[in-house]
Structure formats: structure tokens, C-alpha cells
Coordinates of C-alpha atoms in Angstrom, one line a residue:
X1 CA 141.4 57.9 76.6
X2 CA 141.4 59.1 80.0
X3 CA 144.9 61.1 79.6
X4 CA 143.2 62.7 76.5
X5 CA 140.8 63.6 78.8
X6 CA 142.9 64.9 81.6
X7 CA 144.4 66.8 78.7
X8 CA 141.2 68.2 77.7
X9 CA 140.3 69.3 81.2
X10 CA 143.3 70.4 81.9
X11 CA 143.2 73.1 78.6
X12 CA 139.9 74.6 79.4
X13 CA 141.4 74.9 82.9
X14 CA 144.3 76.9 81.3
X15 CA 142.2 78.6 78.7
X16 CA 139.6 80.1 81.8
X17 CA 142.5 81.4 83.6
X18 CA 144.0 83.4 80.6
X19 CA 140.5 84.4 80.3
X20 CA 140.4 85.6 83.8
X21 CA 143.9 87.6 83.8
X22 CA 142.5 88.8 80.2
X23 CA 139.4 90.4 81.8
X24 CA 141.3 91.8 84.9
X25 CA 142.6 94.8 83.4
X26 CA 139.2 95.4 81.7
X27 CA 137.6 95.1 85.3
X28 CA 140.4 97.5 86.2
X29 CA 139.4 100.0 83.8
X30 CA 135.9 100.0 83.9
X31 CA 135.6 100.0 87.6
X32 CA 138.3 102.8 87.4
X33 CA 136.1 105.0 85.0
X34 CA 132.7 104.4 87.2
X35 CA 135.3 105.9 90.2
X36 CA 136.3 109.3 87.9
X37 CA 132.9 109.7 86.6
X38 CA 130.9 109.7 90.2
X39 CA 133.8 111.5 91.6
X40 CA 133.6 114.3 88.8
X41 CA 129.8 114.1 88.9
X42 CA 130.1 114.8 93.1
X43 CA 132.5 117.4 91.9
X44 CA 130.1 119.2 89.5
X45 CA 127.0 119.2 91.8
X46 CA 128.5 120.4 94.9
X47 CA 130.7 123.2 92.5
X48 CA 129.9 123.9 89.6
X49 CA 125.9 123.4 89.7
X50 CA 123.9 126.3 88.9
X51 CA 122.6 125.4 92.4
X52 CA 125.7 125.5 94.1
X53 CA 125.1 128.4 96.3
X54 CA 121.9 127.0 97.9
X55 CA 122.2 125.4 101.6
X56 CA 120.9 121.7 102.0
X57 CA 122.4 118.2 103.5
X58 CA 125.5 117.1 101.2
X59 CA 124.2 114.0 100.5
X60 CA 120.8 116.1 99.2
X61 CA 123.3 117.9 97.0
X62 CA 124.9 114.7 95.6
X63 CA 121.9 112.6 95.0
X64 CA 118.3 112.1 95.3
X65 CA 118.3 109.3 97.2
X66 CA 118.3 111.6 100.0
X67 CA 114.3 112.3 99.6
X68 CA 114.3 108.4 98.6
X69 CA 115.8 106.9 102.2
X70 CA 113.5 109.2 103.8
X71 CA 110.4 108.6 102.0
X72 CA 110.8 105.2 102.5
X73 CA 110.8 105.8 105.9
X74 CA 107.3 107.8 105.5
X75 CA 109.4 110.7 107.3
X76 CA 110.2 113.3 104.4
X77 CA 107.6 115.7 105.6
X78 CA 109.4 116.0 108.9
X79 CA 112.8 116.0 107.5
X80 CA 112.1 118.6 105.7
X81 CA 110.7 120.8 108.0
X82 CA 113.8 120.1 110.3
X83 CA 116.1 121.3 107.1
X84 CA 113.9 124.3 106.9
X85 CA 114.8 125.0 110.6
X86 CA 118.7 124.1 109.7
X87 CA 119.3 125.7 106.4
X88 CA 116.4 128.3 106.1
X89 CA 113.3 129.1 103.4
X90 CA 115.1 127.7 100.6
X91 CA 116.8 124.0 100.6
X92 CA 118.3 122.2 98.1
X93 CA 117.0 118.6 98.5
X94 CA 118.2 116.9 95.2
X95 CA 121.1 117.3 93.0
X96 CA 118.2 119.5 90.6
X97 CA 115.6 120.4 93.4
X98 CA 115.0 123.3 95.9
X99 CA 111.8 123.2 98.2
X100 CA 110.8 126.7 99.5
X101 CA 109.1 127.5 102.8
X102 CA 107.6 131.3 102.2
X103 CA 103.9 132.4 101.1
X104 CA 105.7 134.3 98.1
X105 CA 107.1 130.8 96.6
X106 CA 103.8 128.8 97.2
X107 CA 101.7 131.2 94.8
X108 CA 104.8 132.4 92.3
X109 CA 105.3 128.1 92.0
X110 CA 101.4 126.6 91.9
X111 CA 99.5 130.0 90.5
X112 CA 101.7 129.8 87.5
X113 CA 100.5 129.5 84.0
X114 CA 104.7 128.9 83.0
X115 CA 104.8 125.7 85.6
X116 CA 103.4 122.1 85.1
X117 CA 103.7 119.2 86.9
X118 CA 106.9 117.3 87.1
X119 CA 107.8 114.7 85.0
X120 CA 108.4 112.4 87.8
X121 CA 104.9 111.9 88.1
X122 CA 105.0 110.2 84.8
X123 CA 106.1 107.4 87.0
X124 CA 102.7 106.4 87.9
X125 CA 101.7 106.3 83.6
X126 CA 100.6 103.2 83.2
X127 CA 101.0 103.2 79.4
X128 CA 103.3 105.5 76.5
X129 CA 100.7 108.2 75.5
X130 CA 98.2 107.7 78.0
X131 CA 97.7 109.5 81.1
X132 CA 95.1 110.3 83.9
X133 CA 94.5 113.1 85.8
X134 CA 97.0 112.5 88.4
X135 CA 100.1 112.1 86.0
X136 CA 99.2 114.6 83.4
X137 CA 101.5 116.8 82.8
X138 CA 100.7 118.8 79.7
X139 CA 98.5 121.8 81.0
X140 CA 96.1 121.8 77.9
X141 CA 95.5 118.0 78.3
X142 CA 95.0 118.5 82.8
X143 CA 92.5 120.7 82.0
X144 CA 90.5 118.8 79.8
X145 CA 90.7 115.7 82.2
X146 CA 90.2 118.1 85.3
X147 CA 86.5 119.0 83.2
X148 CA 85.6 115.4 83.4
X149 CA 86.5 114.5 86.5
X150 CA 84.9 117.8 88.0
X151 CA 81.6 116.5 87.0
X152 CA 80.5 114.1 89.7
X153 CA 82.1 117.0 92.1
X154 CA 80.0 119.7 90.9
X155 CA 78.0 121.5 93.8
X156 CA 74.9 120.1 91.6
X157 CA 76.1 117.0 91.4
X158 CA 77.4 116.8 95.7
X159 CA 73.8 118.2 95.9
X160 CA 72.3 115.3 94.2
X161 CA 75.1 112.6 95.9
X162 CA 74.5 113.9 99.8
X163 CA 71.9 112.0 100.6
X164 CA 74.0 109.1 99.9
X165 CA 76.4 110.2 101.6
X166 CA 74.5 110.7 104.8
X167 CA 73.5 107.1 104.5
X168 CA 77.2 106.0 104.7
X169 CA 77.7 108.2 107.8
X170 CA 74.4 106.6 109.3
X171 CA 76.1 103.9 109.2
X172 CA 79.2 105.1 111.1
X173 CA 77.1 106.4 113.3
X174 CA 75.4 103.2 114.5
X175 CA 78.5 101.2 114.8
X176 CA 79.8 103.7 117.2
X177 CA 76.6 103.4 119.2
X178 CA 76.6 99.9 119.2
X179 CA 80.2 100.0 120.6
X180 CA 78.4 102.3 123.6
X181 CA 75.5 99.2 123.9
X182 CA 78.3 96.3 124.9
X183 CA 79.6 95.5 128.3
X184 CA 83.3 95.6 127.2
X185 CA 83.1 99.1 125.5
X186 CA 85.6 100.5 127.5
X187 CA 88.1 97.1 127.5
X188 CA 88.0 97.4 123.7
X189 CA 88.4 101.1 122.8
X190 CA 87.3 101.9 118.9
X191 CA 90.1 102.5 116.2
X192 CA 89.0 105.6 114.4
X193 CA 91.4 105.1 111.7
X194 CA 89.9 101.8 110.9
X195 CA 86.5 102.8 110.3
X196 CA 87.1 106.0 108.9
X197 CA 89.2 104.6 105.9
X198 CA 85.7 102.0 106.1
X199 CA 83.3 104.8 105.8
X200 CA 85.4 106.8 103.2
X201 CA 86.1 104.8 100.9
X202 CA 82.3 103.3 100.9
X203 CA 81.3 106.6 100.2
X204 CA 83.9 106.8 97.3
X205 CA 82.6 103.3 95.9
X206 CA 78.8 105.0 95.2
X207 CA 80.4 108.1 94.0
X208 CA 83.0 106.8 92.0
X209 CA 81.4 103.8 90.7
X210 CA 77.7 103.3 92.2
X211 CA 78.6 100.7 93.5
X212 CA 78.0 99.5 97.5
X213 CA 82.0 98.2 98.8
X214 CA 80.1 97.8 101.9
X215 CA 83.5 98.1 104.1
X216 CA 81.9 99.0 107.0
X217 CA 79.7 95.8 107.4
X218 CA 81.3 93.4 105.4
X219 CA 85.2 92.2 104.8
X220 CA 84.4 91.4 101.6
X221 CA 85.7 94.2 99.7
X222 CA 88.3 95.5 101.8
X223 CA 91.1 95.0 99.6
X224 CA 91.1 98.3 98.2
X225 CA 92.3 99.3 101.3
X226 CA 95.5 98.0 101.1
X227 CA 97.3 99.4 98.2
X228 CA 100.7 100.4 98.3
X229 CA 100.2 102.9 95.2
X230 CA 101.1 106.1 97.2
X231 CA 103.7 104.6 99.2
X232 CA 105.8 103.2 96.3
X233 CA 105.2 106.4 94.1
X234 CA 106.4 108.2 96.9
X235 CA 109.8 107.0 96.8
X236 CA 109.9 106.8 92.5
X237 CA 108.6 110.6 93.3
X238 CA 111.9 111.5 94.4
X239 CA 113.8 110.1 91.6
X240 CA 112.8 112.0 88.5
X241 CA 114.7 109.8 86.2
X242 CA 112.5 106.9 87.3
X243 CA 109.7 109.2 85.6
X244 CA 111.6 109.4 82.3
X245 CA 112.7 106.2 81.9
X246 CA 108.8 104.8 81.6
X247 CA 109.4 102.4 83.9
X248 CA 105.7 101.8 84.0
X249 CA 106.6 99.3 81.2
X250 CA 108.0 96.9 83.8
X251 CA 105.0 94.7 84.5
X252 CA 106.2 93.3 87.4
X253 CA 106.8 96.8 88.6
X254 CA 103.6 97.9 87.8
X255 CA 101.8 94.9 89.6
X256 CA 104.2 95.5 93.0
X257 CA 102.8 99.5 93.0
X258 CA 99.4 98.0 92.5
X259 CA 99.0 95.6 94.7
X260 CA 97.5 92.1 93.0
X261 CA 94.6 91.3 95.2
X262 CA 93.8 95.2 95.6
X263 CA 93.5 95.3 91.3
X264 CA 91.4 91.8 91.2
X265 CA 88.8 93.5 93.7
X266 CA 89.0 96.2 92.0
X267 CA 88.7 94.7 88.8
X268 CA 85.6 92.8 90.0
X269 CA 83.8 96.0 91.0
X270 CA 84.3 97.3 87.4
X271 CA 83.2 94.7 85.6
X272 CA 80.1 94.3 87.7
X273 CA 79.3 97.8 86.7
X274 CA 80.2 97.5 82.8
X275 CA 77.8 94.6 82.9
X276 CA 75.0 96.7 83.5
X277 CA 75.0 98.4 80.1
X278 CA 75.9 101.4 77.8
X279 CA 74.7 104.0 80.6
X280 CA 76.6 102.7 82.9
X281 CA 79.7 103.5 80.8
X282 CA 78.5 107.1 80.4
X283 CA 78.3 107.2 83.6
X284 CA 82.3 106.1 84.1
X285 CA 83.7 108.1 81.3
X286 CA 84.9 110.8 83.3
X287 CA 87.5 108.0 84.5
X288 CA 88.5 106.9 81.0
X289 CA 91.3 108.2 78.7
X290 CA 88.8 107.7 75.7
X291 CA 87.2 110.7 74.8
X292 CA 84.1 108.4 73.6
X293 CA 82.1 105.2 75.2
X294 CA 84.0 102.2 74.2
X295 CA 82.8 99.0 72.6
X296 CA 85.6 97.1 73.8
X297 CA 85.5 96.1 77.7
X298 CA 88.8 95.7 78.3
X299 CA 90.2 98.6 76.9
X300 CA 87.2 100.0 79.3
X301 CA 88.5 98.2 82.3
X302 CA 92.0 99.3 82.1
X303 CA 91.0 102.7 81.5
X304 CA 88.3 103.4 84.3
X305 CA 90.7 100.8 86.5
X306 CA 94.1 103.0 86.4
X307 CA 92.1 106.0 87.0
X308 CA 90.1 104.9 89.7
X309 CA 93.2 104.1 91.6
X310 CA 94.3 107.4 92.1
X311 CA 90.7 109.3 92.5
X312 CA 89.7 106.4 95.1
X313 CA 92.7 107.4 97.3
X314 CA 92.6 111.4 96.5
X315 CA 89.5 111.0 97.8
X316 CA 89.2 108.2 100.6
X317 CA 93.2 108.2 102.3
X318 CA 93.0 112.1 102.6
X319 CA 89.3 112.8 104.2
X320 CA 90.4 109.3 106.8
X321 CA 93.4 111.8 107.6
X322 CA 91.7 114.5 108.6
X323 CA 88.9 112.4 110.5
X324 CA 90.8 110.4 112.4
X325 CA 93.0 113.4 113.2
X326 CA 90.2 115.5 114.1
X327 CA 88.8 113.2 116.8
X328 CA 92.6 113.0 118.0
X329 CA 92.7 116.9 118.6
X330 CA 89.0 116.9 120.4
X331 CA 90.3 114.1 122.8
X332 CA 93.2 115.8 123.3
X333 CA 92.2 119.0 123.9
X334 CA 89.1 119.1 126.1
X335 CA 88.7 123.0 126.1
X336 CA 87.8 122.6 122.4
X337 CA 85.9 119.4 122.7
X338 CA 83.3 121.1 124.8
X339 CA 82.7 124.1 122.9
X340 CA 82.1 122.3 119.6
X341 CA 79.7 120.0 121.3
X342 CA 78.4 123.1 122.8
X343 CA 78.0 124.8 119.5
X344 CA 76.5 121.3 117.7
X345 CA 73.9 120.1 120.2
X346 CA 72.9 123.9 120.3
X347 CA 72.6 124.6 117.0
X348 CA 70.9 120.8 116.0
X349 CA 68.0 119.2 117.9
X350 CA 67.8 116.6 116.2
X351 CA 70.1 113.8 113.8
X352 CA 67.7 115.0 110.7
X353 CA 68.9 118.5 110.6
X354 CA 72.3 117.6 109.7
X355 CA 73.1 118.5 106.4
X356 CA 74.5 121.2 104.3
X357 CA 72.9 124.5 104.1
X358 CA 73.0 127.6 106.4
X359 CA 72.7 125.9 110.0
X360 CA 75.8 124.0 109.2
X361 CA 77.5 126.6 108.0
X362 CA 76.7 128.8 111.1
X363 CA 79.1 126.1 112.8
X364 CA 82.3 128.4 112.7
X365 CA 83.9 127.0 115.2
X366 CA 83.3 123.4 113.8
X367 CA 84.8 124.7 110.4
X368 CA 87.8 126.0 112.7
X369 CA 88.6 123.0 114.5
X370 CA 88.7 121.2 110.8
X371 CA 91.0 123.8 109.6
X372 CA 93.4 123.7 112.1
X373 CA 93.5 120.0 112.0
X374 CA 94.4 120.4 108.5
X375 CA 96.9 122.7 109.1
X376 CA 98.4 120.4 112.0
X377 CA 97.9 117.3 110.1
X378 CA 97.9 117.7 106.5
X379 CA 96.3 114.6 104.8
X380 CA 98.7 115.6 101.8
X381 CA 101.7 116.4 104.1
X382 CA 105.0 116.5 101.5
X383 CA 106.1 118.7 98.5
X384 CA 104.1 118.7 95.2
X385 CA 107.4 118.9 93.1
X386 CA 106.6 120.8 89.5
X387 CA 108.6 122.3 86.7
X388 CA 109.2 124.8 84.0
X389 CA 107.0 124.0 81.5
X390 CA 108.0 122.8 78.2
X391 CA 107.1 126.3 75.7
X392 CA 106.8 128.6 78.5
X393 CA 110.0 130.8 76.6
X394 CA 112.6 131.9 77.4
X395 CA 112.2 134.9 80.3
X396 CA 113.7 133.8 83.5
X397 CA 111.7 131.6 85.7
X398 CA 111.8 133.7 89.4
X399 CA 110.8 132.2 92.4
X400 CA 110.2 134.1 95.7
X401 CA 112.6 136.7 94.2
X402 CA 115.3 133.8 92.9
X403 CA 115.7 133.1 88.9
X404 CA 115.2 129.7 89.0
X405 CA 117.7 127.5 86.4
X406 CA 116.5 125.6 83.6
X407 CA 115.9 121.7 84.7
X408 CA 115.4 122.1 88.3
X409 CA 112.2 120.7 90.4
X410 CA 110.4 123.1 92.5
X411 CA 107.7 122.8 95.7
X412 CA 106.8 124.0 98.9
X413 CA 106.1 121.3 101.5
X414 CA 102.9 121.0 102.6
X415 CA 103.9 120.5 106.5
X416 CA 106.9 122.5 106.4
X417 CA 104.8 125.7 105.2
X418 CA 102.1 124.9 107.7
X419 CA 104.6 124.9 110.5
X420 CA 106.4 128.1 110.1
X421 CA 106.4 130.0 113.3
X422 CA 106.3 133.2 111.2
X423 CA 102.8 132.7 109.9
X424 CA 101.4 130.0 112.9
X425 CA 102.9 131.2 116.4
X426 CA 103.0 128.1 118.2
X427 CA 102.5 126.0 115.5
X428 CA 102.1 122.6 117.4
X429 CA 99.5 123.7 119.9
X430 CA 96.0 123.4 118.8
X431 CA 94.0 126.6 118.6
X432 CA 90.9 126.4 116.5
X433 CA 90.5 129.9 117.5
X434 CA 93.0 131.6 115.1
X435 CA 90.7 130.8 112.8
X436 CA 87.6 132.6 114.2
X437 CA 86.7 136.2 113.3
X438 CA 88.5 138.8 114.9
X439 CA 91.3 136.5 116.0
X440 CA 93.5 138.9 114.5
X441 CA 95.4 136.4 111.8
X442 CA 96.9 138.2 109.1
X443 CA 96.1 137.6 105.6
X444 CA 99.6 136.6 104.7
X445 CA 98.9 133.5 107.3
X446 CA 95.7 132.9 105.5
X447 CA 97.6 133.4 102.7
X448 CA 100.1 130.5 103.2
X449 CA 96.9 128.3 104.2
X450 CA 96.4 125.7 101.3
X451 CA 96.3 122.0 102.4
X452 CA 94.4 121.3 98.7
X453 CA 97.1 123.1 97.4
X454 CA 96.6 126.1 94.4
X455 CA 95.9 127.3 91.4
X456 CA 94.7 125.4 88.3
X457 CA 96.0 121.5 89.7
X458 CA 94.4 122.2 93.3
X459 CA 92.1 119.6 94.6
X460 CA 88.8 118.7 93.1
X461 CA 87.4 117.4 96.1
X462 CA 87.9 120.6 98.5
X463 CA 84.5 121.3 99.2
X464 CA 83.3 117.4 99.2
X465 CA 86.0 117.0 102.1
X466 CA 84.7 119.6 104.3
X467 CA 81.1 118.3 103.6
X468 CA 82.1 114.8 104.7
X469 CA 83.8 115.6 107.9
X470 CA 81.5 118.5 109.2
X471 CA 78.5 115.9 108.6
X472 CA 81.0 112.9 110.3
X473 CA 81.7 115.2 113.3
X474 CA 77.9 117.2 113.6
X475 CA 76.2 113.9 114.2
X476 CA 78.9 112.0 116.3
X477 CA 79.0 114.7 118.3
X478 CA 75.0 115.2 118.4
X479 CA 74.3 112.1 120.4
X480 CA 77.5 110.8 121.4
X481 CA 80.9 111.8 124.0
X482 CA 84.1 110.4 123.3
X483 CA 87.3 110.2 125.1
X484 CA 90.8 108.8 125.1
X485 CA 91.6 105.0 125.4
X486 CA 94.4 105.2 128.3
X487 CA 97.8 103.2 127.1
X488 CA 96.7 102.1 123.5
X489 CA 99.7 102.0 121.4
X490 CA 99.0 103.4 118.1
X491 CA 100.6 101.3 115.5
X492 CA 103.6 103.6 115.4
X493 CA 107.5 102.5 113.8
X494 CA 109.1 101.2 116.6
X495 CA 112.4 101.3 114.0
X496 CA 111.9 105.4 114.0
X497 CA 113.6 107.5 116.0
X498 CA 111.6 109.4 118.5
X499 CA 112.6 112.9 117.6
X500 CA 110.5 111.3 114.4
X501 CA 107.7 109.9 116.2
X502 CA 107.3 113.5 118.0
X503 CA 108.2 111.8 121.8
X504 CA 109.6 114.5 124.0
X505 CA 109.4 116.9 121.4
X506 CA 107.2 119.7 120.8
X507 CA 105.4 117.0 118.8
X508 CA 104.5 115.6 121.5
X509 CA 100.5 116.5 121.2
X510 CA 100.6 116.3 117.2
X511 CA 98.5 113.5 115.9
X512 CA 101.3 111.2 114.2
X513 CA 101.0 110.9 110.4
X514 CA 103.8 109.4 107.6
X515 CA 104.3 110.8 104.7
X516 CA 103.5 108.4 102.1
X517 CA 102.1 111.3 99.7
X518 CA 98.8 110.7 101.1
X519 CA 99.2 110.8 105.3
X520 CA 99.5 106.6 106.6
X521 CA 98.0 107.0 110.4
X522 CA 97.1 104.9 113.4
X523 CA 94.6 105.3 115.6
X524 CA 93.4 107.6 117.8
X525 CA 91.7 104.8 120.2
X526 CA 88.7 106.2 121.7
X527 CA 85.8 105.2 123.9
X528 CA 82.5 106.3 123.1
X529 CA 79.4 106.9 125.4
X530 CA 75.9 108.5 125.1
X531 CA 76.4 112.3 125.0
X532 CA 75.6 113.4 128.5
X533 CA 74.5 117.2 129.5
X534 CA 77.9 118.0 131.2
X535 CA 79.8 117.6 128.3
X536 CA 78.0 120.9 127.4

């Protein structure tokens, strides 16, 4: 028995080894054909592609993982600005992708009736045949979710909402003057990052939802804060096959983006709502994919739930940006600290006359020193990629003078544009003032000004923004000063390089953002005080 089965072990010994020289040539072949195939696919993209003759890095040429490495690095905006500097206005940064850095290109690609959306935004669909705002793509169906999701941004309905609004920014307010009222105000300098994503997204919870996330008081909530959404789409962004290979049906992909405690809080919050009745629903169908109140809740609760994702950060992540950027630029540049706290505290006597209508907008400078922020620091700092769209015939697509091929992805980056010497001379020094009247900018520099980007898929939330911040930045400045902590890191890489991180640069005074399509930020750290009349 025991030689039968020394026998037996010793035939499947023999048998795996044929196997194994069996499957060796196989091997052979196969890896053989995965070598000829990438070398003639290298071979085809860097000569024989119709967009050959545009400069860019070789590996950009090859493969998309270029924009990939460096949007996981949150970096893209600035590599692509330093490529604009390298290869000039037109760059090829994917195998079927050029990004453009001229005025021309930013209104021929997003004032376009023949160009959509890419379909590398379909990454973010969370279901075949059903799509938000964000990842629409068809123009005809955009538009119908753009009406919906307009309403609770109406001026009428901002109108009805600002009141609500002041209430949140009360309450920022009195957390910064109860920072002046301890002993160790100075020893522990405020975060403005912190409670300017607090504040924003509060405000976002009543407008979205009605609903009080109370981030500012309480911890309770602040799980929505940490969702990785924009940071992972980011990346799949840059990979358009990721978009048409519906890898939204991966669940496990899905709940990665997501984030699982950021979906269960903000799972709770919808369901809280939905209990309150029918009305309530009416009230949350400009976040649903149904064109009609639902009876069923969970068909409700994934609706209003994959939607709100997107219009909580659209509008929360990018108004933090330019917040916390804003009190960055005053802080740093004292010249323009005092006039806007000269032009506030002269133009308001008191906290109650805060509030949109004409004293407000007699603030120019105010409305300066927020433009300029948004042109240093875009909160949406990278490239909107779009597309020919599908039926828009068959006349050459033509680009800043250049017939565009079928297939490829188009953009302008967002940064890159806003850092062109040749419509921003010294386009990392702060200077609210080539904003003013009479400053003598040209309109081709106004021209190339768009932050919300254009046409029909610019952002809703345009005029909200600037409502929020002048409001945020009117009554801190009313009855408070504010200056620079003194050797507070800022939460910055360390793994970055510091050409990246703008040390020793002429980034040197740019407040640091990552590009994680909307802007990641740290800081600044500042000490506040009770306004005092020589700040004036």
C-alpha cells in the first residue's frame, strides 16, 4: 500500500511538471504578445496619432496615468501650469487629451453648443441610466436637471434663504470672539480652514436639506466632512476608460469613493427629513432623478443621497476655499488688510446693516480682494475635461484656431489660465487693485476670468458664493482684527517637493491649495482681537 502510494504521489508529481513545461511556451507567447502590443501601441501614440505633432511629457503622450500619478498627489493644477511654461498654450497631457492655456480656447471649448461634458465623468454614475447633475452628460437632459437644481438658487429663493444664512455666520462670528475673550488666545491661534468648512457646510445642510448639521457647535454631524468623493474621482477623472467601463457597478468601489461613515450620516439626515412628510419630498425633488414625488423611501434615499453628495461639496469645499484663502491674503498683505477694513467699518456702523443690497455692493474693493483670491486660489483649480458631443455632425471641431480630432478630451486649467503672465502681470502677487475701475485691465484679461467656469454647465452657485464670503468677511472685519500665527505649520505634504509646496519659489506668498477637483487646504492660523481704531 504505501509503494502504491509513493507511486501515486510520485505521478501527480510527474504529471504537474509536464503541466508546467506544457504552459511555459504559452506564458512565452502571451507575455510576448502583451510586449508587441504596448510596444506598437507606444509606437502609434507618439507617431502616428492624430496628436502627434502637439508638445507634452512623453509619458503624457503614452498614457494617462500621467494626470493619474499627479492627481494623486493633489498636484495636477501646478503640473500643469509648469507644462504650460515648458511646452506652451497647447499640451498634450493624455494619449487623447490636449489642455489649452489662451482666452480663445476657454470660450470656443465651454460656450459651445457642439461640446458636452466628458464621459469620464460618468465615473461618478452611480447607477446604468441614471445620472445627476454633476455626471450628466447629454446636454438636453443637463439642462433639465440644471432647472431643478436652479431653484433653491434663484435670487428669490437666496432672498428668502439669507436670513438663514446670516444666522450661520452669527455663529462664526461669536466663536471668533470668544477666541479674543480667553487668556490663551494668542498660544492657540484659530484654524480658519476648520471652521470655515464648519460654517459652510451648516449653511449647505438648511439649504440643501432644512436641516441644522450644527458643525460649528457640535461634532455630531461632522462626518460629511470627510469624504473622499472628489479626491478619488479626481484620479478616475483622468482615466476616461474608467468612465466607460461603469465601474460604478463595483460596490466596493463605490463605498471606498463614498466614504461609509460619511453615507450613514448622511443617510440619517435624509431620512429624518423624509419622515416629516409628502412636502418635505417636494421640497427635495430638485435632488432626485424622478421626475415625480416618490412613494417608495428608498428609491427616495438613494436618489436625493447621490445627489446631495456632489451639491453639498459644489457648494461647501469651494466657498471654505476661497474663505480660508481670503483671510490668508489679508494677513499677508497688510496694505490691503487696512483698506478693506477701512472701506467696511466706514461704510457699516453697525453688525445689522450687513446684508445684501446696495451698501454692500458699494464695497468694491471688498468684491476685489475676493476676486483676486479667486483668481490666486481657485476653489476649482484643475481642467474641466469635455468632448465632442455625440450628433454635433460632422464640420470640424476648431479650437483656438486648431481642428480638433474626433475622440480627444479637451479643457483649459483653471490655475494654469489664471496664471498667465500675458493676461495677470505678476500673477503671484496679490493686487486687489487690478480689479478696481480705472485700473486699466483689458477686457481680454477679464475675458479669461472665469473661476465658475462658462457657458451653459457654469456654476449654479456663483452669486450665492460671493453672498457668503462678502457677508463672512463684512462682519469679521466689522468688529474684529486679525493677524498671522508666527511658526504654525499648515498641514502641508511633507512627501512633496518644495518647488510643489511653492518654498523658495515665486509661490512663496500663494496660499497653498491641492488639487483634488475641489481645492484640499490647511490653515491659515490666525489670531483674532477686538478691531481697534489703528487698524483703520
Amino acid at each position: 500500500m504505501i509503494n502504491d502510494l509513493t507511486h501515486s504521489k510520485s505521478t501527480r508529481s510527474r504529471a504537474a511538471m509536464d503541466l508546467s513545461f506544457s504552459l511555459v511556451p504559452a506564458v512565452i507567447i502571451g507575455v510576448g504578445l502583451g510586449v508587441a502590443y504596448c510596444t506598437l501601441l507606444v509606437a502609434y501614440r507618439l507617431l502616428f496619432h492624430p496628436l502627434r505633432q502637439y508638445p507634452g511629457p512623453l509619458i503624457a503622450k503614452i498614457s494617462g496615468f500621467y494626470g493619474a500619478f499627479y492627481a494623486f498627489r493633489t498636484t495636477l493644477h501646478l503640473r500643469t501650469w509648469q507644462d504650460h511654461v515648458r511646452y506652451g498654450p497647447i499640451v498634450r497631457q493624455g494619449p487623447n487629451k490636449l489642455v489649452f492655456n489662451s482666452v480663445q480656447a476657454l470660450h470656443d471649448i465651454y460656450q459651445n453648443d457642439r461640446i458636452t461634458k466628458s464621459r469620464a465623468y460618468l465615473i461618478s454614475q452611480r447607477a446604468p441610466g441614471v445620472y445627476g447633475l454633476f455626471n450628466a452628460v447629454d446636454r438636453f437632459l443637463h439642462q433639465k436637471k440644471r432647472r431643478l437644481v436652479g431653484k433653491p438658487l434663484s435670487d428669490r429663493s437666496m432672498r428668502a434663504f439669507e436670513p438663514t444664512m446670516i444666522g450661520q455666520i452669527d455663529i462664526f462670528l461669536q466663536q471668533l470672539v470668544a477666541c479674543c475673550q480667553r487668556k490663551d488666545c494668542d498660544a492657540i491661534p484659530v484654524n480658519m480652514t476648520q471652521l470655515s468648512k464648519h460654517l459652510t457646510m451648516d449653511i449647505m445642510g438648511y439649504l440643501a436639506f432644512g436641516y441644522p448639521l450644527d458643525l460649528q457647535t457640535e461634532a455630531t454631524n461632522r462626518a460629511v466632512l470627510q469624504s473622499k468623493a472628489s479626491f478619488l474621482f479626481n484620479i478616475g477623472m483622468q482615466l476616461p476608460f474608467l468612465g466607460a467601463l461603469r465601474v460604478h457597478m463595483l460596490g466596493s468601489l463605490r463605498s471606498l469613493i463614498r466614504g461609509k461613515r460619511y453615507l450613514r450620516t448622511l443617510e440619517r439626515v435624509i431620512i429624518e427629513r423624509l419622515a416629516e412628510g409628502q412636502h418635505v419630498k417636494h421640497d427635495l425633488l430638485f435632488m432626485s432623478d424622478q421626475p415625480r414625488v416618490s412613494e417608495n423611501d428608498q428609491v427616495w434615499l438613494e436618489d436625493v443621497r447621490s445627489e446631495a453628495i456632489w451639491f453639498l461639496i459644489a457648494g461647501s469645499d469651494t466657498t471654505s476655499a476661497t474663505l480660508s484663502a481670503l483671510f490668508f491674503y489679508l494677513a499677508k498683505n497688510p496694505h490691503c488688510y487696512k483698506r478693506l477694513a477701512r472701506e467696511i467699518r466706514s461704510t457699516f456702523h453697525n453688525d445689522g446693516e450687513i446684508h445684501s443690497g446696495p451698501k454692500l455692493a458699494t464695497c468694491a474693493y471688498l468684491r476685489a480682494c475676493i476676486d483676486e483670491t479667486l483668481r490666486m486660489s481657485p476653489a476649482l483649480p484643475g481642467t474641466l475635461w469635455r468632448e465632442k458631443a455625440a450628433g454635433a455632425g460632422d464640420e470640424p471641431l476648431v479650437i483656438d484656431g486648431c481642428v480638433i480630432p474626433e475622440g480627444t478630451q479637451l479643457g483649459v486649467n483653471t490655475y494654469a489660465l489664471l496664471h498667465s503672465e500675458e493676461y495677470f502681470p505678476e500673477p503671484f502677487s496679490f493686487k486687489p487693485e487690478r480689479w478696481l475701475e480705472g485700473s486699466g485691465m483689458s477686457k481680454t484679461s477679464r475675458d479669461a476670468f472665469a473661476p465658475f467656469s462658462l457657458g451653459a454647465r457654469s456654476c449654479l452657485g456663483k452669486s450665492m458664493a460671493y453672498l457668503e464670503v462678502s457677508l463672512v468677511m463684512a462682519k469679521t472685519l466689522l468688529c474684529l482684527d486679525f493677524s498671522e500665527a508666527v511658526g504654525i505649520p499648515c498641514g502641508h505634504d511633507t512627501s512633496l517637493t518644495e518647488r510643489e509646496l511653492g518654498k523658495d519659489t515665486e509661490r512663496v506668498n500663494e496660499f497653498q491649495i491641492y488639487d483634488a477637483f475641489a481645492a484640499v487646504h490647511c490653515g491659515p492660523f490666525l489670531n483674532f482681537r477686538p478691531a481697534q481704531a489703528d487698524a483703520e
